[in-house]
């Protein structure tokens, strides 16, 4: 009987498993498919900067923990597994329109370095075409290659003795046990539900829902920093590839596929923003299902009605950047310690506030 059974082997489940195992817990992770092949595989891997000591909101504190620890965590995974997750601090430029005029104040309060750029200064740094809004250079933006990071996480968990059960879906909790899709019963000291967009099925309560995002990958000359324009962005991979994201389609439900319109919209955005991409070849495109929540914040904490079931799901557009902070508080929660970040804003039974305005959108 493991100390902790985790349902869902995406970035949230596996980062939590890794940290729990490193702390001495015996851990088993169950995934209904392959590990790390859903939203955590599909994402763009943008890691905005942050500062947990100065951030005002809990979600920004989790982002700050991720920002501060991602470089060291990446090195730790590489040392343990030999797999490079592609983490690099590439810098970014944010373009803000009038409705986000208050955002630089949030960055300043957190102590994030940024510099306002005139349009000509921005053009000297990047081969820009049309880019609406005021531009801000933010050197602390970083990125990770999601599929590489997930491979490293799976290998690191295996090295630490985490028991990994792929193709083993969980169905429900009953009589203190987890019932698998094949009706086998698993008992554990504690359970962590980290099944991404599918988590509501096991909670048997609404809350988390899928929000499809499509991505296009281009090969050709491009920008050198992450360019963020509202919900759209360009992420140069540094090897001739540029990722263009992303659509936001809650109406698509669980239909994980690209559409000709979605990809065409992304290509038009890329060519408008960096005209040199007009001659870039479309290398690939894909879609993923973000785990959405009513107010955009994740659910992290105990599941009411059970004394040993916890949830960590609903990380929406930010599960990669929030993964290390989430794993940290999950470890604290599951080992009975006070959490280093207040969890009220993440409670399952919270009243959803009007959309929480975070300092970064991805
Ligand atoms: C297009 C796109 C771009 C994104 N860009 C970024 C970005 O730049 N930066 C960032 O921080 N975030 C980004 N995100 C968001 C981020 O990818 C997600 O928030 C994060 O991956 C969620 O991780 P997860 O582990 O909760 O879910 P998932 O990765 O979806 O993992 C959930 C796992 O649970 C398993 N599962 C489901 N049901 C069951 C069951 N019944 N039993 C067992 N297993 C089950 C699934 O098979 C899956 O492996 C992006 C997402 C998308 C789609």
Short mmCIF file of C-alpha atoms and ligand atoms in Angstrom, two decimals:
data_model
loop_
_atom_site.label_atom_id
_atom_site.label_comp_id
_atom_site.label_asym_id
_atom_site.label_seq_id
_atom_site.Cartn_x
_atom_site.Cartn_y
_atom_site.Cartn_z
CA UNK A 1 0.00 0.00 0.00
CA UNK A 2 1.64 3.25 -1.10
CA UNK A 3 1.62 6.31 1.14
CA UNK A 4 0.17 8.29 -1.75
CA UNK A 5 -1.74 7.18 -4.88
CA UNK A 6 -1.87 9.84 -7.59
CA UNK A 7 -4.48 9.80 -10.33
CA UNK A 8 -3.09 11.46 -13.46
CA UNK A 9 0.46 11.48 -14.78
CA UNK A 10 0.64 14.96 -16.30
CA UNK A 11 3.01 17.66 -15.09
CA UNK A 12 1.01 18.23 -11.90
CA UNK A 13 0.78 14.56 -10.88
CA UNK A 14 4.39 13.72 -11.80
CA UNK A 15 6.01 16.82 -10.28
CA UNK A 16 4.08 16.10 -7.08
CA UNK A 17 5.09 12.42 -7.21
CA UNK A 18 8.75 13.37 -7.68
CA UNK A 19 8.81 15.74 -4.71
CA UNK A 20 6.84 13.36 -2.46
CA UNK A 21 9.21 10.48 -3.30
CA UNK A 22 12.25 12.66 -2.74
CA UNK A 23 10.80 13.45 0.70
CA UNK A 24 10.68 9.72 1.50
CA UNK A 25 7.06 8.81 0.66
CA UNK A 26 6.15 5.69 -1.31
CA UNK A 27 4.13 6.84 -4.31
CA UNK A 28 2.11 5.20 -7.10
CA UNK A 29 0.84 7.10 -10.15
CA UNK A 30 -2.03 5.85 -12.33
CA UNK A 31 -2.71 7.23 -15.80
CA UNK A 32 -5.43 6.04 -18.13
CA UNK A 33 -3.04 6.51 -21.07
CA UNK A 34 0.66 7.23 -21.46
CA UNK A 35 2.36 9.52 -18.95
CA UNK A 36 2.70 13.19 -19.91
CA UNK A 37 0.93 13.01 -23.26
CA UNK A 38 -2.04 15.35 -22.67
CA UNK A 39 -2.04 19.12 -21.91
CA UNK A 40 1.42 18.88 -20.37
CA UNK A 41 2.82 17.57 -23.66
CA UNK A 42 0.89 20.05 -25.82
CA UNK A 43 1.71 23.30 -24.01
CA UNK A 44 4.08 26.04 -25.09
CA UNK A 45 6.28 25.87 -21.99
CA UNK A 46 6.37 29.62 -21.36
CA UNK A 47 7.73 30.43 -17.89
CA UNK A 48 7.17 34.07 -16.91
CA UNK A 49 9.26 35.54 -14.07
CA UNK A 50 7.93 35.96 -10.53
CA UNK A 51 8.80 36.43 -6.89
CA UNK A 52 7.00 34.40 -4.21
CA UNK A 53 8.08 36.74 -1.41
CA UNK A 54 6.54 39.84 -2.96
CA UNK A 55 3.59 38.49 -4.99
CA UNK A 56 0.21 39.55 -3.58
CA UNK A 57 -1.95 36.63 -4.74
CA UNK A 58 -1.45 32.93 -4.00
CA UNK A 59 -1.43 32.05 -7.71
CA UNK A 60 1.37 34.55 -8.33
CA UNK A 61 3.31 33.10 -5.38
CA UNK A 62 3.11 29.64 -7.01
CA UNK A 63 4.34 31.13 -10.30
CA UNK A 64 7.16 32.84 -8.40
CA UNK A 65 8.25 29.54 -6.84
CA UNK A 66 8.34 28.01 -10.32
CA UNK A 67 10.26 30.92 -11.78
CA UNK A 68 12.88 30.80 -9.02
CA UNK A 69 13.31 27.02 -9.04
CA UNK A 70 12.88 25.90 -12.65
CA UNK A 71 16.55 26.29 -13.60
CA UNK A 72 17.79 24.27 -10.60
CA UNK A 73 15.02 21.69 -10.99
CA UNK A 74 15.92 21.25 -14.67
CA UNK A 75 19.57 20.68 -13.73
CA UNK A 76 18.50 18.19 -11.04
CA UNK A 77 16.41 16.23 -13.57
CA UNK A 78 19.28 16.26 -16.07
CA UNK A 79 21.78 15.01 -13.48
CA UNK A 80 19.43 12.22 -12.45
CA UNK A 81 18.25 11.10 -15.90
CA UNK A 82 20.63 12.51 -18.52
CA UNK A 83 17.61 14.16 -20.22
CA UNK A 84 17.83 17.86 -21.06
CA UNK A 85 14.38 19.51 -20.81
CA UNK A 86 15.43 22.50 -22.94
CA UNK A 87 15.00 25.05 -20.14
CA UNK A 88 16.48 28.41 -21.11
CA UNK A 89 16.07 32.02 -20.08
CA UNK A 90 15.35 33.61 -23.47
CA UNK A 91 13.66 36.83 -22.32
CA UNK A 92 10.36 38.13 -23.62
CA UNK A 93 8.45 41.16 -24.82
CA UNK A 94 4.90 41.74 -23.54
CA UNK A 95 2.56 43.95 -25.55
CA UNK A 96 -0.10 45.54 -23.35
CA UNK A 97 -3.25 47.31 -24.52
CA UNK A 98 -5.13 49.96 -22.49
CA UNK A 99 -7.19 47.38 -20.55
CA UNK A 100 -3.95 45.98 -19.07
CA UNK A 101 -2.48 49.38 -18.16
CA UNK A 102 -2.29 48.30 -14.48
CA UNK A 103 -0.15 45.21 -15.18
CA UNK A 104 3.30 46.93 -15.07
CA UNK A 105 2.36 48.08 -11.54
CA UNK A 106 1.91 44.41 -10.54
CA UNK A 107 5.31 43.53 -12.03
CA UNK A 108 6.93 46.43 -10.16
CA UNK A 109 5.31 45.36 -6.88
CA UNK A 110 6.73 41.86 -7.38
CA UNK A 111 10.18 43.26 -8.17
CA UNK A 112 10.19 41.84 -11.72
CA UNK A 113 12.71 43.60 -14.00
CA UNK A 114 11.15 45.19 -17.06
CA UNK A 115 11.77 48.09 -19.39
CA UNK A 116 9.25 50.06 -21.43
CA UNK A 117 10.25 50.14 -25.11
CA UNK A 118 9.33 52.68 -27.77
CA UNK A 119 8.09 51.15 -31.03
CA UNK A 120 11.47 51.79 -32.71
CA UNK A 121 13.40 50.28 -29.76
CA UNK A 122 11.21 47.16 -29.96
CA UNK A 123 11.87 46.90 -33.73
CA UNK A 124 15.62 47.13 -33.12
CA UNK A 125 15.37 44.09 -30.82
CA UNK A 126 12.99 41.95 -32.90
CA UNK A 127 11.88 41.83 -36.58
CA UNK A 128 8.38 43.06 -35.74
CA UNK A 129 5.55 43.89 -38.10
CA UNK A 130 2.19 44.80 -36.57
CA UNK A 131 2.07 44.50 -32.81
CA UNK A 132 -0.68 46.36 -31.01
CA UNK A 133 -0.03 47.94 -27.62
CA UNK A 134 2.83 49.24 -25.51
CA UNK A 135 5.84 46.94 -25.48
CA UNK A 136 7.82 45.93 -22.39
CA UNK A 137 11.10 44.03 -22.42
CA UNK A 138 11.15 41.39 -19.66
CA UNK A 139 14.53 39.60 -19.46
CA UNK A 140 13.27 37.05 -16.90
CA UNK A 141 11.02 35.15 -19.34
CA UNK A 142 12.16 31.54 -19.76
CA UNK A 143 10.90 28.46 -21.61
CA UNK A 144 11.02 24.71 -21.42
CA UNK A 145 10.36 22.07 -24.12
CA UNK A 146 7.28 20.31 -22.77
CA UNK A 147 7.77 16.82 -24.30
CA UNK A 148 11.40 16.76 -23.15
CA UNK A 149 10.46 17.93 -19.65
CA UNK A 150 7.77 15.25 -19.37
CA UNK A 151 10.23 12.56 -20.50
CA UNK A 152 12.69 13.75 -17.85
CA UNK A 153 10.00 13.77 -15.16
CA UNK A 154 8.84 10.22 -15.96
CA UNK A 155 12.44 8.95 -15.91
CA UNK A 156 13.22 10.83 -12.67
CA UNK A 157 10.12 9.45 -10.93
CA UNK A 158 11.09 5.91 -12.00
CA UNK A 159 14.62 6.46 -10.63
CA UNK A 160 13.21 7.54 -7.28
CA UNK A 161 11.12 4.37 -7.07
CA UNK A 162 7.73 5.87 -7.92
CA UNK A 163 5.51 3.05 -9.18
CA UNK A 164 4.13 4.10 -12.56
CA UNK A 165 0.97 2.47 -13.96
CA UNK A 166 0.22 3.61 -17.54
CA UNK A 167 -3.00 2.55 -19.29
CA UNK A 168 -4.64 2.22 -15.88
CA UNK A 169 -7.61 4.56 -15.61
CA UNK A 170 -9.24 5.37 -12.28
CA UNK A 171 -13.02 5.28 -12.11
CA UNK A 172 -14.17 6.44 -8.65
CA UNK A 173 -13.50 6.53 -4.92
CA UNK A 174 -15.54 4.06 -2.85
CA UNK A 175 -15.31 2.80 0.73
CA UNK A 176 -11.87 4.33 1.32
CA UNK A 177 -10.40 2.82 -1.87
CA UNK A 178 -9.72 3.95 -5.41
CA UNK A 179 -11.60 1.82 -7.91
CA UNK A 180 -9.82 1.41 -11.25
CA UNK A 181 -11.54 1.10 -14.62
CA UNK A 182 -10.92 -2.67 -14.48
CA UNK A 183 -12.71 -2.72 -11.09
CA UNK A 184 -9.48 -3.47 -9.22
CA UNK A 185 -9.36 -1.61 -5.88
CA UNK A 186 -6.29 0.32 -4.76
CA UNK A 187 -5.82 1.40 -1.18
CA UNK A 188 -3.35 4.08 -0.17
CA UNK A 189 -2.74 6.35 2.80
CA UNK A 190 -3.75 9.38 0.77
CA UNK A 191 -5.00 10.07 -2.73
CA UNK A 192 -4.20 12.99 -4.99
CA UNK A 193 -6.50 13.68 -7.92
CA UNK A 194 -4.44 15.33 -10.67
CA UNK A 195 -6.33 14.22 -13.77
CA UNK A 196 -6.22 17.59 -15.56
CA UNK A 197 -9.29 18.43 -17.67
CA UNK A 198 -10.85 15.07 -16.73
CA UNK A 199 -10.77 15.65 -12.96
CA UNK A 200 -14.46 16.56 -12.60
CA UNK A 201 -15.43 12.97 -13.52
CA UNK A 202 -13.80 11.62 -10.37
CA UNK A 203 -14.83 14.51 -8.17
CA UNK A 204 -18.41 13.87 -9.29
CA UNK A 205 -18.85 17.64 -9.14
CA UNK A 206 -18.52 20.38 -11.73
CA UNK A 207 -15.47 22.60 -11.54
CA UNK A 208 -12.74 21.62 -13.96
CA UNK A 209 -13.58 21.64 -17.68
CA UNK A 210 -11.60 21.35 -20.94
CA UNK A 211 -10.48 24.44 -22.85
CA UNK A 212 -8.97 23.44 -26.17
CA UNK A 213 -5.80 25.18 -27.34
CA UNK A 214 -4.28 24.75 -30.81
CA UNK A 215 -0.62 25.32 -31.64
CA UNK A 216 1.32 25.59 -34.90
CA UNK A 217 5.04 24.95 -35.25
CA UNK A 218 6.93 26.83 -37.97
CA UNK A 219 10.41 26.36 -39.40
CA UNK A 220 12.16 29.52 -40.55
CA UNK A 221 13.75 32.83 -39.48
CA UNK A 222 11.97 34.36 -36.51
CA UNK A 223 12.21 36.39 -33.31
CA UNK A 224 14.70 35.54 -30.55
CA UNK A 225 12.52 36.28 -27.50
CA UNK A 226 9.04 35.11 -26.47
CA UNK A 227 6.52 37.64 -27.84
CA UNK A 228 3.28 37.87 -25.84
CA UNK A 229 0.26 39.64 -27.35
CA UNK A 230 -2.82 39.00 -25.24
CA UNK A 231 -3.72 35.33 -25.56
CA UNK A 232 -1.46 34.87 -28.61
CA UNK A 233 2.28 34.33 -28.53
CA UNK A 234 5.39 33.33 -30.46
CA UNK A 235 7.99 31.14 -28.78
CA UNK A 236 11.32 30.80 -30.63
CA UNK A 237 12.86 27.42 -29.82
CA UNK A 238 16.40 28.46 -30.70
CA UNK A 239 16.85 25.70 -33.29
CA UNK A 240 15.03 27.27 -36.24
CA UNK A 241 11.59 26.35 -34.93
CA UNK A 242 8.97 28.81 -33.69
CA UNK A 243 5.88 27.79 -31.82
CA UNK A 244 2.74 29.88 -32.43
CA UNK A 245 -0.08 29.72 -29.91
CA UNK A 246 -2.80 29.54 -29.05
CA UNK A 247 -6.54 29.34 -29.48
CA UNK A 248 -8.86 29.24 -26.46
CA UNK A 249 -11.95 27.12 -27.25
CA UNK A 250 -14.09 25.96 -24.32
CA UNK A 251 -16.91 25.20 -26.76
CA UNK A 252 -14.87 22.32 -28.28
CA UNK A 253 -15.35 20.21 -25.13
CA UNK A 254 -13.16 17.10 -25.10
CA UNK A 255 -12.63 17.16 -28.90
CA UNK A 256 -8.83 17.27 -29.06
CA UNK A 257 -8.05 18.16 -32.67
CA UNK A 258 -6.82 21.05 -34.75
CA UNK A 259 -9.12 22.83 -37.18
CA UNK A 260 -8.19 24.48 -40.50
CA UNK A 261 -9.62 27.79 -39.19
CA UNK A 262 -7.67 27.60 -35.92
CA UNK A 263 -4.35 26.90 -37.62
CA UNK A 264 -5.00 29.56 -40.31
CA UNK A 265 -5.69 32.12 -37.59
CA UNK A 266 -2.43 31.26 -35.84
CA UNK A 267 -0.45 31.50 -39.09
CA UNK A 268 -2.00 34.89 -39.90
CA UNK A 269 -1.11 36.12 -36.41
CA UNK A 270 2.49 34.88 -36.76
CA UNK A 271 2.98 36.54 -40.17
CA UNK A 272 1.40 39.81 -39.00
CA UNK A 273 3.62 39.95 -35.92
CA UNK A 274 6.89 38.80 -37.52
CA UNK A 275 6.60 39.23 -41.33
CA UNK A 276 9.74 37.12 -41.89
CA UNK A 277 7.63 34.12 -40.86
CA UNK A 278 5.64 34.48 -44.12
CA UNK A 279 8.16 32.17 -45.77
CA UNK A 280 8.38 29.73 -42.83
CA UNK A 281 7.14 26.19 -43.42
CA UNK A 282 4.41 24.70 -41.25
CA UNK A 283 6.22 21.82 -39.54
CA UNK A 284 3.39 20.52 -37.35
CA UNK A 285 0.23 21.50 -35.53
CA UNK A 286 -1.57 19.99 -32.56
CA UNK A 287 -4.20 20.62 -29.92
CA UNK A 288 -4.37 20.07 -26.17
CA UNK A 289 -7.06 20.34 -23.50
CA UNK A 290 -6.25 22.84 -20.77
CA UNK A 291 -7.90 22.09 -17.44
CA UNK A 292 -10.09 25.20 -17.06
CA UNK A 293 -11.79 26.42 -13.89
CA UNK A 294 -14.57 28.97 -13.35
CA UNK A 295 -12.19 31.75 -12.23
CA UNK A 296 -8.97 30.62 -13.92
CA UNK A 297 -7.29 29.53 -10.66
CA UNK A 298 -6.49 25.89 -9.87
CA UNK A 299 -8.16 23.74 -7.23
CA UNK A 300 -5.56 22.63 -4.68
CA UNK A 301 -6.56 21.18 -1.30
CA UNK A 302 -8.68 18.60 0.46
CA UNK A 303 -11.79 17.24 -1.25
CA UNK A 304 -14.75 17.88 1.08
CA UNK A 305 -16.49 14.71 2.24
CA UNK A 306 -13.29 12.61 2.32
CA UNK A 307 -10.56 12.71 4.92
CA UNK A 308 -7.73 11.44 2.70
CA UNK A 309 -8.55 12.66 -0.83
CA UNK A 310 -6.89 15.80 -2.19
CA UNK A 311 -7.05 17.57 -5.54
CA UNK A 312 -4.54 19.50 -7.65
CA UNK A 313 -6.21 20.33 -10.96
CA UNK A 314 -7.58 23.20 -13.04
CA UNK A 315 -4.29 24.98 -13.77
CA UNK A 316 -5.71 26.30 -17.06
CA UNK A 317 -3.07 28.27 -19.06
CA UNK A 318 -0.38 28.07 -16.39
CA UNK A 319 0.17 24.47 -15.29
CA UNK A 320 3.82 24.36 -16.30
CA UNK A 321 4.83 27.55 -14.51
CA UNK A 322 2.69 26.57 -11.46
CA UNK A 323 3.88 22.95 -11.34
CA UNK A 324 6.79 23.28 -8.90
CA UNK A 325 4.87 25.57 -6.52
CA UNK A 326 1.88 23.21 -6.68
CA UNK A 327 4.09 20.19 -5.92
CA UNK A 328 5.59 22.06 -2.97
CA UNK A 329 2.22 22.81 -1.34
CA UNK A 330 0.89 19.32 -2.21
CA UNK A 331 3.86 17.78 -0.33
CA UNK A 332 3.20 20.04 2.64
CA UNK A 333 -0.53 19.24 2.63
CA UNK A 334 -0.09 15.48 2.31
CA UNK A 335 2.54 15.33 5.03
CA UNK A 336 0.46 17.40 7.45
CA UNK A 337 2.68 20.50 7.41
CA UNK A 338 1.46 24.09 7.22
CA UNK A 339 1.49 25.18 3.58
CA UNK A 340 3.97 27.86 2.54
CA UNK A 341 1.28 29.48 0.33
CA UNK A 342 -2.29 30.14 1.57
CA UNK A 343 -4.70 27.77 -0.18
CA UNK A 344 -8.07 29.54 0.40
CA UNK A 345 -8.08 30.91 -3.16
CA UNK A 346 -7.70 27.31 -4.43
CA UNK A 347 -10.42 25.66 -2.26
CA UNK A 348 -12.83 23.38 -4.11
CA UNK A 349 -15.81 25.00 -2.41
CA UNK A 350 -14.68 28.61 -2.91
CA UNK A 351 -17.04 31.08 -4.49
CA UNK A 352 -15.61 31.72 -7.96
CA UNK A 353 -14.64 35.35 -8.15
CA UNK A 354 -14.76 37.37 -11.30
CA UNK A 355 -11.82 36.21 -13.40
CA UNK A 356 -8.65 36.54 -11.33
CA UNK A 357 -6.33 38.94 -13.11
CA UNK A 358 -2.88 37.47 -13.09
CA UNK A 359 0.25 39.42 -14.03
CA UNK A 360 0.84 37.11 -17.02
CA UNK A 361 -1.57 35.29 -19.33
CA UNK A 362 0.37 32.19 -20.14
C1 LIG B 1 -1.99 24.77 -26.21
C2 LIG B 1 -1.58 24.92 -24.78
C3 LIG B 1 -0.58 25.83 -24.44
C4 LIG B 1 -0.17 25.96 -23.11
N1 LIG B 1 0.89 26.79 -22.81
C5 LIG B 1 1.32 26.88 -21.53
C6 LIG B 1 2.45 27.66 -21.21
O1 LIG B 1 3.09 28.24 -22.09
N2 LIG B 1 2.85 27.74 -19.90
C7 LIG B 1 2.17 27.09 -18.90
O2 LIG B 1 2.56 27.21 -17.74
N3 LIG B 1 1.09 26.33 -19.19
C8 LIG B 1 0.64 26.21 -20.47
N4 LIG B 1 -0.44 25.45 -20.77
C9 LIG B 1 -1.22 24.86 -19.67
C10 LIG B 1 -0.58 23.60 -19.14
O3 LIG B 1 -0.12 22.80 -20.20
C11 LIG B 1 -1.63 22.84 -18.29
O4 LIG B 1 -2.16 23.70 -17.31
C12 LIG B 1 -0.97 21.65 -17.60
O5 LIG B 1 -0.33 20.83 -18.55
C13 LIG B 1 -1.99 20.83 -16.83
O6 LIG B 1 -1.31 19.71 -16.30
P1 LIG B 1 -2.11 18.51 -15.66
O7 LIG B 1 -1.12 17.56 -15.16
O8 LIG B 1 -3.12 19.05 -14.69
O9 LIG B 1 -2.99 17.91 -16.86
P2 LIG B 1 -2.61 16.91 -18.04
O10 LIG B 1 -1.27 17.17 -18.59
O11 LIG B 1 -3.76 16.95 -19.02
O12 LIG B 1 -2.54 15.51 -17.33
C14 LIG B 1 -3.67 14.87 -16.81
C15 LIG B 1 -3.41 13.37 -16.91
O13 LIG B 1 -4.49 12.70 -16.25
C16 LIG B 1 -4.77 11.53 -16.98
N5 LIG B 1 -6.14 11.09 -16.65
C17 LIG B 1 -7.32 11.66 -17.00
N6 LIG B 1 -8.34 10.97 -16.49
C18 LIG B 1 -7.81 9.94 -15.81
C19 LIG B 1 -8.36 8.86 -15.05
N7 LIG B 1 -9.69 8.72 -14.90
N8 LIG B 1 -7.52 7.96 -14.49
C20 LIG B 1 -6.16 8.08 -14.63
N9 LIG B 1 -5.60 9.09 -15.34
C21 LIG B 1 -6.40 10.01 -15.90
C22 LIG B 1 -4.60 11.94 -18.43
O14 LIG B 1 -4.37 10.81 -19.27
C23 LIG B 1 -3.39 12.86 -18.34
O15 LIG B 1 -2.16 12.18 -18.59
C24 LIG B 1 -0.83 25.23 -22.09
C25 LIG B 1 -1.81 24.30 -22.44
C26 LIG B 1 -2.17 24.12 -23.78
C27 LIG B 1 -3.19 23.09 -24.13
#
